[in-house]
Amino acid sequence: MQRNRYVPVIASLMFLAGDALAETCFAPAQPFVPNDPQAAQEYADLIRNDFEIYIQDIQSYFRCLDEERARAFQEAREVSEEYEEFHGLVGP
C-alpha cells in the first residue's frame, strides 16, 4: 500500500523529465579575414557576405540563449515546486 502513495510523485517527475529537453545554442564561426591585403581585396565581396551572415547568426544565437535561459529558469521553478510537494508527501 505504501508504494502506491509514491506513484503520483514518480509520474510527475517522469512527466517533467520529458519536458526538460533543453535547446542547444551554437555560436556561429567568426568570419575569416586573410592577412594578405591582396587576398582581402580579391575576396572582399565574399568576406563582406560572411560578416553579414555572422551578424544575422549571432543575433539568432543571442535569441536562442535568451530563450534557453528563460526555459531553464521556468524548469528550475517547477522542479523546486515539485521538490516542496515531495517533502510534503514524505517529510523532511
mmCIF file of C-alpha atoms in Angstrom, residues 9-86:
data_model
loop_
_atom_site.group_PDB
_atom_site.id
_atom_site.type_symbol
_atom_site.label_atom_id
_atom_site.label_comp_id
_atom_site.label_asym_id
_atom_site.label_seq_id
_atom_site.Cartn_x
_atom_site.Cartn_y
_atom_site.Cartn_z
ATOM 1 C CA VAL A 9 5.141 11.708 -7.491
ATOM 2 C CA ILE A 10 7.026 9.355 -9.796
ATOM 3 C CA ALA A 11 4.603 10.033 -12.627
ATOM 4 C CA SER A 12 5.016 13.791 -12.134
ATOM 5 C CA LEU A 13 8.793 13.529 -12.148
ATOM 6 C CA MET A 14 8.735 11.433 -15.309
ATOM 7 C CA PHE A 15 6.461 13.982 -16.971
ATOM 8 C CA LEU A 16 8.764 16.838 -16.001
ATOM 9 C CA ALA A 17 11.819 14.928 -17.203
ATOM 10 C CA GLY A 18 10.193 14.593 -20.609
ATOM 11 C CA ASP A 19 9.678 18.342 -20.761
ATOM 12 C CA ALA A 20 13.225 19.068 -19.707
ATOM 13 C CA LEU A 21 14.720 18.871 -23.155
ATOM 14 C CA ALA A 22 16.962 21.874 -23.471
ATOM 15 C CA GLU A 23 17.636 23.670 -26.688
ATOM 16 C CA THR A 24 21.248 23.702 -27.763
ATOM 17 C CA CYS A 25 22.502 27.057 -28.948
ATOM 18 C CA PHE A 26 25.509 27.030 -31.235
ATOM 19 C CA ALA A 27 27.651 30.133 -31.629
ATOM 20 C CA PRO A 28 28.447 30.952 -35.234
ATOM 21 C CA ALA A 29 32.006 30.777 -36.507
ATOM 22 C CA GLN A 30 33.767 34.099 -36.802
ATOM 23 C CA PRO A 31 34.359 35.326 -40.341
ATOM 24 C CA PHE A 32 37.848 34.781 -41.700
ATOM 25 C CA VAL A 33 39.790 37.774 -42.963
ATOM 26 C CA PRO A 34 43.064 36.965 -44.700
ATOM 27 C CA ASN A 35 46.188 38.791 -43.522
ATOM 28 C CA ASP A 36 47.237 39.368 -47.101
ATOM 29 C CA PRO A 37 45.751 42.705 -48.301
ATOM 30 C CA GLN A 38 45.728 41.454 -51.896
ATOM 31 C CA ALA A 39 43.638 38.392 -50.929
ATOM 32 C CA ALA A 40 41.325 40.584 -48.831
ATOM 33 C CA GLN A 41 40.730 42.826 -51.851
ATOM 34 C CA GLU A 42 40.251 39.881 -54.162
ATOM 35 C CA TYR A 43 37.685 38.212 -51.893
ATOM 36 C CA ALA A 44 36.117 41.385 -50.463
ATOM 37 C CA ASP A 45 32.583 40.503 -51.588
ATOM 38 C CA LEU A 46 32.761 37.027 -50.063
ATOM 39 C CA ILE A 47 34.255 38.355 -46.826
ATOM 40 C CA ARG A 48 31.638 41.118 -46.607
ATOM 41 C CA ASN A 49 28.911 38.496 -47.112
ATOM 42 C CA ASP A 50 30.459 36.303 -44.377
ATOM 43 C CA PHE A 51 30.318 39.244 -41.946
ATOM 44 C CA GLU A 52 26.679 39.960 -42.777
ATOM 45 C CA ILE A 53 25.768 36.309 -42.269
ATOM 46 C CA TYR A 54 27.712 36.280 -38.997
ATOM 47 C CA ILE A 55 25.803 39.315 -37.705
ATOM 48 C CA GLN A 56 22.475 37.638 -38.515
ATOM 49 C CA ASP A 57 23.587 34.364 -36.970
ATOM 50 C CA ILE A 58 24.944 35.949 -33.777
ATOM 51 C CA GLN A 59 21.611 37.713 -33.284
ATOM 52 C CA SER A 60 19.827 34.359 -33.617
ATOM 53 C CA TYR A 61 22.341 32.865 -31.192
ATOM 54 C CA PHE A 62 21.610 35.585 -28.620
ATOM 55 C CA ARG A 63 17.863 34.973 -29.002
ATOM 56 C CA CYS A 64 18.442 31.250 -28.519
ATOM 57 C CA LEU A 65 20.450 31.896 -25.346
ATOM 58 C CA ASP A 66 17.718 34.200 -24.010
ATOM 59 C CA GLU A 67 15.030 31.591 -24.721
ATOM 60 C CA GLU A 68 17.092 28.804 -23.160
ATOM 61 C CA ARG A 69 17.773 30.905 -20.078
ATOM 62 C CA ALA A 70 14.046 31.620 -19.657
ATOM 63 C CA ARG A 71 13.225 27.927 -20.160
ATOM 64 C CA ALA A 72 15.837 26.861 -17.608
ATOM 65 C CA PHE A 73 14.525 29.318 -15.003
ATOM 66 C CA GLN A 74 10.973 28.064 -15.533
ATOM 67 C CA GLU A 75 12.143 24.474 -15.266
ATOM 68 C CA ALA A 76 14.042 25.237 -12.052
ATOM 69 C CA ARG A 77 10.939 26.895 -10.604
ATOM 70 C CA GLU A 78 8.789 23.863 -11.465
ATOM 71 C CA VAL A 79 11.333 21.406 -10.069
ATOM 72 C CA SER A 80 11.551 23.435 -6.868
ATOM 73 C CA GLU A 81 7.769 23.281 -6.504
ATOM 74 C CA GLU A 82 7.812 19.533 -7.155
ATOM 75 C CA TYR A 83 10.516 19.152 -4.520
ATOM 76 C CA GLU A 84 8.388 21.010 -1.978
ATOM 77 C CA GLU A 85 5.448 18.740 -2.825
ATOM 78 C CA PHE A 86 7.726 15.720 -2.446
#
